[in-house]
CSV table of C-alpha atoms and ligand atoms in Angstrom, one decimal:
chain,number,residue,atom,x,y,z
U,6,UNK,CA,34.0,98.7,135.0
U,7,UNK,CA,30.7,100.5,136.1
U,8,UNK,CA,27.9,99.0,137.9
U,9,UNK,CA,24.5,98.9,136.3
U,10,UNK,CA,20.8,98.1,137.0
U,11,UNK,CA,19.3,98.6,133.4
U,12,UNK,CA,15.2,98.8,134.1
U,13,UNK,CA,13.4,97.6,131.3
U,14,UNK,CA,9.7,99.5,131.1
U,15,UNK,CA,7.0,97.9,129.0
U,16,UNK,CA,8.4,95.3,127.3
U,17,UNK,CA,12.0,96.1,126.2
U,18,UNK,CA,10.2,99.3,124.5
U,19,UNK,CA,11.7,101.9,126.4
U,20,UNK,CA,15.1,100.7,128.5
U,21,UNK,CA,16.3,103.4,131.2
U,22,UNK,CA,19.7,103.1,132.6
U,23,UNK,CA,19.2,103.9,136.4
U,24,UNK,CA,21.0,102.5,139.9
U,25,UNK,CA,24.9,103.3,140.8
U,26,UNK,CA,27.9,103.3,138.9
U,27,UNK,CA,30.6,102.8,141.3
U,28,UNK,CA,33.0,104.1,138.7
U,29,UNK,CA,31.2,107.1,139.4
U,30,UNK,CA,31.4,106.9,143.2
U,31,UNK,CA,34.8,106.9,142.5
U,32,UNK,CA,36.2,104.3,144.1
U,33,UNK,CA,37.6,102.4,141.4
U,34,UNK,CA,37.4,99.1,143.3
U,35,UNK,CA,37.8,95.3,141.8
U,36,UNK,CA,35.0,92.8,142.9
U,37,UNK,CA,36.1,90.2,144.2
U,38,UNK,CA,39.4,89.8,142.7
U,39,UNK,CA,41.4,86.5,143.4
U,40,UNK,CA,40.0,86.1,146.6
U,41,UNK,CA,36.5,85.2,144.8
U,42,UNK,CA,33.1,86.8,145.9
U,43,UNK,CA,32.3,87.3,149.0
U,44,UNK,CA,28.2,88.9,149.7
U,45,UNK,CA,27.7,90.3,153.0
U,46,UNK,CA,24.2,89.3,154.3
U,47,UNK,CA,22.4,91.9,156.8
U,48,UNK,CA,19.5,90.3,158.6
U,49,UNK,CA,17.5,91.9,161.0
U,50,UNK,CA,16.6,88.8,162.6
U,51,UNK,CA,16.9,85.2,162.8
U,52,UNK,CA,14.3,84.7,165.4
U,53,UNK,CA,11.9,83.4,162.7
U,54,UNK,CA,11.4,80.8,160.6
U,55,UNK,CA,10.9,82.4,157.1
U,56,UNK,CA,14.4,84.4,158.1
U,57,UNK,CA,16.3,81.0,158.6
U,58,UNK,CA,15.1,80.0,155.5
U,59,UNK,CA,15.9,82.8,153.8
U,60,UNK,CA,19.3,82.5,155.1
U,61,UNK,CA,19.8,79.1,154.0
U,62,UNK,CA,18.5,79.3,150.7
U,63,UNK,CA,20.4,82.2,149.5
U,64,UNK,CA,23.9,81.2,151.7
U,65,UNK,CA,23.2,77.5,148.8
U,66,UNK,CA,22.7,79.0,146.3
U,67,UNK,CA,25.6,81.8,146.5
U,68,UNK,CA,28.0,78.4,147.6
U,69,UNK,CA,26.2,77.2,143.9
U,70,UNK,CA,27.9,80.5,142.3
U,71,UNK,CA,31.0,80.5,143.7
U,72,UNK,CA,30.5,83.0,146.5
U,73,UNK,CA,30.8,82.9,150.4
U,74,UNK,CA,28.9,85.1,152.2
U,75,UNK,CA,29.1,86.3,156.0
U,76,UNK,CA,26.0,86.4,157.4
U,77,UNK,CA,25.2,88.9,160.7
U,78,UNK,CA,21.6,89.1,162.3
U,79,UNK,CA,20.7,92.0,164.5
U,80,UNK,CA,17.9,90.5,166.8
U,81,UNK,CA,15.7,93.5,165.7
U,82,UNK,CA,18.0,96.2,166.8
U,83,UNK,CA,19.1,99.2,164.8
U,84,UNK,CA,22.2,100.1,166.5
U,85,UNK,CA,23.4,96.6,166.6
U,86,UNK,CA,22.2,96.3,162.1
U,87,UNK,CA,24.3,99.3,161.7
U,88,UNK,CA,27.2,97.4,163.4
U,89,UNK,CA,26.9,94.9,161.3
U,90,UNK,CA,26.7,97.0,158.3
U,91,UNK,CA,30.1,98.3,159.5
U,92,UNK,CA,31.8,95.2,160.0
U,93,UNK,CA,30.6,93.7,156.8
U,94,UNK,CA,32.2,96.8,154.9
U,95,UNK,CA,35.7,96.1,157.1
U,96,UNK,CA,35.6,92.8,155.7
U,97,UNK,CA,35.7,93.9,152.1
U,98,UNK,CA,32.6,92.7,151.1
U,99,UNK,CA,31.7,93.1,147.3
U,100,UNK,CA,28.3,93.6,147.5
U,101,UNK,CA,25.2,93.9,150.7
U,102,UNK,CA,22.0,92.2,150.9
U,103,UNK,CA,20.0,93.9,153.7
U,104,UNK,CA,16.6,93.3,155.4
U,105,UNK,CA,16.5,96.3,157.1
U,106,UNK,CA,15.2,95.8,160.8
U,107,UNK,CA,14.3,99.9,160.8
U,108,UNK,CA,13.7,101.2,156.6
U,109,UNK,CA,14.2,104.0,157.7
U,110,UNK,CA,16.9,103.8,159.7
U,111,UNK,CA,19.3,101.7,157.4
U,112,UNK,CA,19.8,104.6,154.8
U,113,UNK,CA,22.6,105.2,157.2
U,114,UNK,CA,24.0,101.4,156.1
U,115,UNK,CA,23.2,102.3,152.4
U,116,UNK,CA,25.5,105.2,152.3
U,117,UNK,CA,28.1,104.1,154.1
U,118,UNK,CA,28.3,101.0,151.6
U,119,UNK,CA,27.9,103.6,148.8
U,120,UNK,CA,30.9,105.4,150.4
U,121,UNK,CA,33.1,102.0,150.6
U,122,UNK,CA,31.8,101.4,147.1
U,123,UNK,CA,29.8,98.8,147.4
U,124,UNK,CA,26.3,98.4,146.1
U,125,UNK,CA,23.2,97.2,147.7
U,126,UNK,CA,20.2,95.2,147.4
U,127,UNK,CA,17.4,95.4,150.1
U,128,UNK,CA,16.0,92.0,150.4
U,129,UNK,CA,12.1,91.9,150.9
U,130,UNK,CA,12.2,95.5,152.7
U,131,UNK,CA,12.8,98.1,151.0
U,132,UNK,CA,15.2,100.6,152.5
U,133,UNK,CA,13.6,104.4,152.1
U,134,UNK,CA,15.0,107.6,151.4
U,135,UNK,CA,18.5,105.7,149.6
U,136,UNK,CA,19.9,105.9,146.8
U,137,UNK,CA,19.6,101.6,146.6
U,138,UNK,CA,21.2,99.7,144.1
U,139,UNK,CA,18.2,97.0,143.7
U,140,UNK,CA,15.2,95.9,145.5
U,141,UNK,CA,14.0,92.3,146.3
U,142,UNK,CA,10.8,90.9,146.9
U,143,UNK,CA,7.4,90.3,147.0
U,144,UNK,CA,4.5,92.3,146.1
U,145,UNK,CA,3.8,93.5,149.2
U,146,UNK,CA,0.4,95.1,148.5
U,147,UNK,CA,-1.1,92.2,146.7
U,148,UNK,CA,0.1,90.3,149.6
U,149,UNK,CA,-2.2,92.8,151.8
U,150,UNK,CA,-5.0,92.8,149.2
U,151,UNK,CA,-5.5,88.5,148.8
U,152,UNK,CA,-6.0,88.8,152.8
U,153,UNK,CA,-8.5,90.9,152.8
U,154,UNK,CA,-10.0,89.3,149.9
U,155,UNK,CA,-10.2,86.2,151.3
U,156,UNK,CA,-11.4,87.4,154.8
U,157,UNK,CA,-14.4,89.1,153.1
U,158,UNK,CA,-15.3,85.9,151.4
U,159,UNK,CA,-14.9,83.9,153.8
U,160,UNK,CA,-16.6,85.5,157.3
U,161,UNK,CA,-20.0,83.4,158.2
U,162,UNK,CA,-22.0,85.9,156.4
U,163,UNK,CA,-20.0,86.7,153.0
U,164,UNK,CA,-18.5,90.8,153.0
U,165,UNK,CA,-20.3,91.3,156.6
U,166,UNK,CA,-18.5,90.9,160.3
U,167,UNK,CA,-16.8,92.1,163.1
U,168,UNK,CA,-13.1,91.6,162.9
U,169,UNK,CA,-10.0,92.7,164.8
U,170,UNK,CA,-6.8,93.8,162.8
U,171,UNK,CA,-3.3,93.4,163.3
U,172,UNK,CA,-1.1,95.2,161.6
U,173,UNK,CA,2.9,94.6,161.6
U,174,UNK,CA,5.9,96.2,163.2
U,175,UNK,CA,5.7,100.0,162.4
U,176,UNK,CA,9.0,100.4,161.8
U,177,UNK,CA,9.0,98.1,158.8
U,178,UNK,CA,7.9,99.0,155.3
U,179,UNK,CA,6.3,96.3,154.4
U,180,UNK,CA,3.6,96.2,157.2
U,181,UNK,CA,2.1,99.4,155.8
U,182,UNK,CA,1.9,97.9,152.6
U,183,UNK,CA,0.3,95.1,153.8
U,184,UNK,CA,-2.3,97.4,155.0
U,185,UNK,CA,-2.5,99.8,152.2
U,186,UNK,CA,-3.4,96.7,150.6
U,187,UNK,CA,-5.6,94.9,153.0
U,188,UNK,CA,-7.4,98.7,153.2
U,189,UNK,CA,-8.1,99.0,149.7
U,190,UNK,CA,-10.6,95.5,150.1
U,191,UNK,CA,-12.0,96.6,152.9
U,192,UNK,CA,-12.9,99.8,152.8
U,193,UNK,CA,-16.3,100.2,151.0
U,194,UNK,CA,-17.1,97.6,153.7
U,195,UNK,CA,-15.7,99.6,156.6
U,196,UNK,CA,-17.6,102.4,154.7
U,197,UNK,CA,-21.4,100.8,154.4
U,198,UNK,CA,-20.6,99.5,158.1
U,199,UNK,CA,-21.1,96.1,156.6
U,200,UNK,CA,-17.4,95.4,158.3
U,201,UNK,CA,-17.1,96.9,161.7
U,202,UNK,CA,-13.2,97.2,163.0
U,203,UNK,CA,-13.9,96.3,166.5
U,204,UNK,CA,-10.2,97.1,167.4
U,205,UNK,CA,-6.3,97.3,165.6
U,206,UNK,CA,-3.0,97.8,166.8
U,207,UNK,CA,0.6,97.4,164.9
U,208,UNK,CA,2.3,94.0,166.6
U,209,UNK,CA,6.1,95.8,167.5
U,210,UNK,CA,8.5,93.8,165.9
U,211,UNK,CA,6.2,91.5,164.6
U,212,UNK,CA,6.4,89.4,167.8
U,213,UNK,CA,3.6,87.0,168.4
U,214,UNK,CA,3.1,87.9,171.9
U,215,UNK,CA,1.8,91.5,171.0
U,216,UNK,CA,-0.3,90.1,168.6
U,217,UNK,CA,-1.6,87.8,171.5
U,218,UNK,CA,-2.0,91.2,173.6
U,219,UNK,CA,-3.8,93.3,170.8
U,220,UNK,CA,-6.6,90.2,170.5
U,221,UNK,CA,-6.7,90.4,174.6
U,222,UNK,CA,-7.2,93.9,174.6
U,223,UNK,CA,-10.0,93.5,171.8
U,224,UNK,CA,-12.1,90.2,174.0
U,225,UNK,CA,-11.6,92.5,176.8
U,226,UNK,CA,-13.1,95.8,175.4
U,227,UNK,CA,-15.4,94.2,173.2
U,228,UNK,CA,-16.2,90.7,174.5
U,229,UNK,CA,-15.8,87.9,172.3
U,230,UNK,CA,-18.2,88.9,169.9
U,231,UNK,CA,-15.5,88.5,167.0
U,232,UNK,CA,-15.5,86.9,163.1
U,233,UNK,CA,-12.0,87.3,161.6
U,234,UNK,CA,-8.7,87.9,163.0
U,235,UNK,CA,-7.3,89.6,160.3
U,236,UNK,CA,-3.4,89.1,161.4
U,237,UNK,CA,-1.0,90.2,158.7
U,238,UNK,CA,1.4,87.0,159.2
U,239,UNK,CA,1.9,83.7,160.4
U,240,UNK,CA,3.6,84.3,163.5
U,241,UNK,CA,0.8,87.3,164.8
U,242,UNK,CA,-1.4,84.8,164.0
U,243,UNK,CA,0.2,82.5,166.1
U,244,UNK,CA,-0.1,85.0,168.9
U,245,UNK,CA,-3.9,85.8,168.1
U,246,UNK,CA,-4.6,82.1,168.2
U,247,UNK,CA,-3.2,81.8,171.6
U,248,UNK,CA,-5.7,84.4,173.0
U,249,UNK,CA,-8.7,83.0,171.2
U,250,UNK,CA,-8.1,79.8,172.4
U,251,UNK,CA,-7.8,81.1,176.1
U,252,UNK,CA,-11.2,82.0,175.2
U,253,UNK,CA,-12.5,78.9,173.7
U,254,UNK,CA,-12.6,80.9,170.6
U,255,UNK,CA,-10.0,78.7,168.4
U,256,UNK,CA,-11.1,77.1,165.0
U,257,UNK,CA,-14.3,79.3,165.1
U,258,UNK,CA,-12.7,82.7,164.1
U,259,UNK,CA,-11.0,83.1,161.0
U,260,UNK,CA,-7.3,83.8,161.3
U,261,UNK,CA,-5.5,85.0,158.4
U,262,UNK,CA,-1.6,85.0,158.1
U,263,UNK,CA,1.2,85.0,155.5
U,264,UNK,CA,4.5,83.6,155.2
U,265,UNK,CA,3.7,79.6,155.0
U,266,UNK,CA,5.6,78.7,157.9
U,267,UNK,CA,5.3,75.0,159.4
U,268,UNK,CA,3.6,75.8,162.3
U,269,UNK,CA,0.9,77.7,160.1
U,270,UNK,CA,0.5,74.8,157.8
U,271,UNK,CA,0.0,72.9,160.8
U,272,UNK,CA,-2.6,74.8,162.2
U,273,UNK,CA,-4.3,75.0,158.7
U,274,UNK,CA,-4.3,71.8,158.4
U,275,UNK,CA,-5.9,71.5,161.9
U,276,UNK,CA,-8.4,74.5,161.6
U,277,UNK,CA,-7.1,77.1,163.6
U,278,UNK,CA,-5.5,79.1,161.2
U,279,UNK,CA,-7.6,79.8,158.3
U,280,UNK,CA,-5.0,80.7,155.6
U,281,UNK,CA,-1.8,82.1,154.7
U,282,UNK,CA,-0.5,83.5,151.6
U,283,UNK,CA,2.9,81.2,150.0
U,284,UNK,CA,5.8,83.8,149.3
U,285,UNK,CA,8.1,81.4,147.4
U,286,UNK,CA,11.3,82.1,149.5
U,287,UNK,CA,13.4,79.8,147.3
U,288,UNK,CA,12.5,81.9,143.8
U,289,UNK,CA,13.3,84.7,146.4
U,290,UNK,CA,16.4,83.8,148.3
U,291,UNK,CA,17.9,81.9,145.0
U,292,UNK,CA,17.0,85.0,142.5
U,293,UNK,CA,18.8,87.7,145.0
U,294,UNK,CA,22.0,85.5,145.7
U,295,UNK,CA,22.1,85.2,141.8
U,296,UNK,CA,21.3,89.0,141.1
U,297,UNK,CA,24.1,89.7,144.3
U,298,UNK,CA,26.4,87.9,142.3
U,299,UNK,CA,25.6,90.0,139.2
U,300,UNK,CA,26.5,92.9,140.7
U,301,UNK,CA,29.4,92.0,143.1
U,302,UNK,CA,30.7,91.0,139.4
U,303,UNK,CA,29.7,94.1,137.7
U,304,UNK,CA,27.2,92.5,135.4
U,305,UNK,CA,24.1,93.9,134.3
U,306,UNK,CA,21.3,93.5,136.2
U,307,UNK,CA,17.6,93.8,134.5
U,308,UNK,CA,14.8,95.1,136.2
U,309,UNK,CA,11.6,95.5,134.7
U,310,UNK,CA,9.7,97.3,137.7
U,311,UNK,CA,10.7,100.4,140.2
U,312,UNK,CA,9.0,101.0,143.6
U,313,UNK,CA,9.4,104.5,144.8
U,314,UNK,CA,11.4,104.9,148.0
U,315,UNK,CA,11.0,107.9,148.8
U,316,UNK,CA,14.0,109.1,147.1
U,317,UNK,CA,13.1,108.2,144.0
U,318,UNK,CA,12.4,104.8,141.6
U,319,UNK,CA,14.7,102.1,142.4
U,320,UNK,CA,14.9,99.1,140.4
U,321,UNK,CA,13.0,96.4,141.7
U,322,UNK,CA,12.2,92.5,140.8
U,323,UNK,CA,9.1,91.5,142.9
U,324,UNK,CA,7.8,87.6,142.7
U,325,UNK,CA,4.4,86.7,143.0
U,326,UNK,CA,2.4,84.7,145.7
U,327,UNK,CA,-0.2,82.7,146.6
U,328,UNK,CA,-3.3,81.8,148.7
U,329,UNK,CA,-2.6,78.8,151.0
U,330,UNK,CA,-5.9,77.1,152.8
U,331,UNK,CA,-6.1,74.1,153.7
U,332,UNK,CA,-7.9,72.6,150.2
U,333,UNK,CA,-4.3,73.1,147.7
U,334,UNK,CA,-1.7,73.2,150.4
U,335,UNK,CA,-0.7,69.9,148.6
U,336,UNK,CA,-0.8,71.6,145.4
U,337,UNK,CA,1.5,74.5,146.8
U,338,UNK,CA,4.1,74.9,149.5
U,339,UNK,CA,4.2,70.8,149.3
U,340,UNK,CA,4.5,70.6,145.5
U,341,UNK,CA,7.3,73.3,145.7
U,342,UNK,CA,9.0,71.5,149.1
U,343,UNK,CA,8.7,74.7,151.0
U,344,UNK,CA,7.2,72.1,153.2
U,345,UNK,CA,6.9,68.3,153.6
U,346,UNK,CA,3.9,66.1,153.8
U,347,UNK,CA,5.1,64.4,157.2
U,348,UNK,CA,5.3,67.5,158.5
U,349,UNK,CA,2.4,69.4,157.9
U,350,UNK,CA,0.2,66.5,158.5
U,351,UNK,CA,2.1,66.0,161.7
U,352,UNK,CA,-0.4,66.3,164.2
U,353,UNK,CA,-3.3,64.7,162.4
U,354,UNK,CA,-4.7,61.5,162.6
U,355,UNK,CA,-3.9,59.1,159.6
U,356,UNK,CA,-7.6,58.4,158.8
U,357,UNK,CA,-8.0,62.4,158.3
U,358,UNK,CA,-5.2,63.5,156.4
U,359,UNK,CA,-5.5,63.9,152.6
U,360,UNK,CA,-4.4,61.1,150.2
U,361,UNK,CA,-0.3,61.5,150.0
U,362,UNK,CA,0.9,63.1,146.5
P,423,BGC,C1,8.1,90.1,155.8
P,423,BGC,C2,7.1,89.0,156.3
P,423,BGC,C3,7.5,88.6,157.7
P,423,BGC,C4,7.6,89.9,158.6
P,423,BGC,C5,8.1,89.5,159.9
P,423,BGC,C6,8.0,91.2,156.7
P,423,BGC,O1,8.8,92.3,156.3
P,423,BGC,O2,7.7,90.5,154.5
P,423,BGC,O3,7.3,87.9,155.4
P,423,BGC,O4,6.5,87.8,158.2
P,423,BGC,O5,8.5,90.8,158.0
P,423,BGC,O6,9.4,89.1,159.9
């Protein structure tokens, strides 16, 4: 039976068959079989929060479907990812959901799935220069852009400041989009001088203590002179927080962030984090476990968008998101349990917290 990812372009006009056929790979292997389905999940970390989540989500809703899955994590290294990549394959799996630690890096995985005959999905990063099956996510550049927005909107005087940047870990796709985005605001503003970048650096692997480092570096050249943090997600805003409050600096500068994780919340809720942008990980997680069933099964799969990864348009299903501060975090991440009232409200006193929903 062959494998397809049909993309539908403007409305069901024009449908394009594109992605694999495994028929075609030739390998002529059954999914699943009596044994059931069985997805082989490819994590480059489980150090964060969003990534357990992830994890949990998708590892239900799979159980919902009838599938097991085996889940490896990498701790952020590629020669360990590949590993895993490896050992999933040994273990028969009928289909791979990778987030790639390195996108570049794991067309090595890609192939070597594609050799075993197996297709696969990269889940919220893309995996470049592969011939992938189906891509997962977010939209990464509006993501970047509703940042930026909000920082412009929001410094003490409106579309004028001095801010430092923090970009993500180089080595993953989505931080450039993130700032391909986030550039595309600021620019004219970078351009009239109205915003002045007093300093940037990319946060390796994310980690909130180089994010903590970058805003050290900036206080130190610079002094503290600073409006916005403009941190591209919750936990390098975590890091940047750190070092302004060293400073004394905390709840005064404008910290932006992404992801929606408690400890955000938390410090939106108490002012020291200014926003975050809510990437429903449960439409995410539950929508790739169903689509990795699809295809472990040899069923159809609809797309209706492609992202280009460098070796061409691969099929691609990319959720929307949202702007979290603290006036509608009732009306978001709590209305959609990403997050409970107890504990977002944790820290505050009774007398200030909102009314409970
Ligand atoms: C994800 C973010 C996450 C970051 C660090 C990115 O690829 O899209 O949600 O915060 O990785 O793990």
């Amino acid at each position: 039976m062959k494998l397809r990812v049909l993309l539908v372009v403007a409305s069901l006009v024009l449908s394009v068959l594109i992605g694999s056929s495994l028929a075609s790979r030739g390998t002529g292997r059954q999914a699943g079989g009596d044994r059931g389905i069985t997805i082989g999940l490819s994590l480059d970390t489980l150090k964060e929060a969003r990534w357990q989540a992830d994890r949990d989500m998708f590892v239900k809703r799979a159980g919902e479907l009838g599938a097991r899955v085996l889940v490896l994590a990498a701790n952020s290294d590629d020669t360990v990812q590949i590993g895993d990549v490896e050992k999933l394959i040994t273990n028969r799996v009928d289909v791979l959901v990778i987030v790639p630690h390195d996108g570049t890096a794991m067309a090595k995985g890609v192939k070597m799935a594609h050799d075993a005959g197996i297709p696969v999905i990269a889940y919220d990063r893309i995996i470049r220069d592969s011939d992938l099956d189906l891509y997962v996510s977010f939209d990464n550049e509006r993501v970047g852009e509703l940042q930026a927005r909000y920082l412009v909107d929001h410094l003490p005087t409106p579309g004028r400041g001095r801010i430092v940047r923090i970009y993500g870990a180089k080595t993953d796709n989505n931080a450039s989009q993130f700032k391909r985005g986030q550039d595309r605001v600021l620019e004219p503003y970078i351009a009239r001088g109205d915003i002045v970048v007093v300093h940037e650096d990319w946060a390796e692997d994310w980690k909130p203590e180089n994010a903590k480092r970058i805003v050290n570096a900036a206080i130190t050249a610079g002094g503290p002179d600073i409006d916005a943090v403009l941190a591209s997600n919750d936990g390098t805003a975590g890091g940047a927080i750190q070092a302004l409050s060293e400073e004394g600096l905390a709840g005064k500068v404008l910290v932006t962030g992404q992801d929606a994780e408690i400890v955000a919340l938390q410090r939106i809720a108490a002012g020291t984090q200014t926003m975050t942008i809510y990437k429903p990980l449960q439409t995410l997680a539950r929508g790739a476990a169903e689509l990795a069933v699809r295809l472990a099964s040899r069923h159809i799969v609809v797309a209706r968008q492609t992202v280009d990864n460098g070796h061409g348009p691969i099929p691609a299903v990319l959720y929307d998101v949202v702007t979290v501060t603290r006036d509608n975090i009732l009306d978001t991440v709590v209305r959609d349990r990403q997050a409970s009232y107890d504990d977002v409200y944790r820290g505050i006193p009774e007398a200030q917290r909102p009314p409970r929903p």
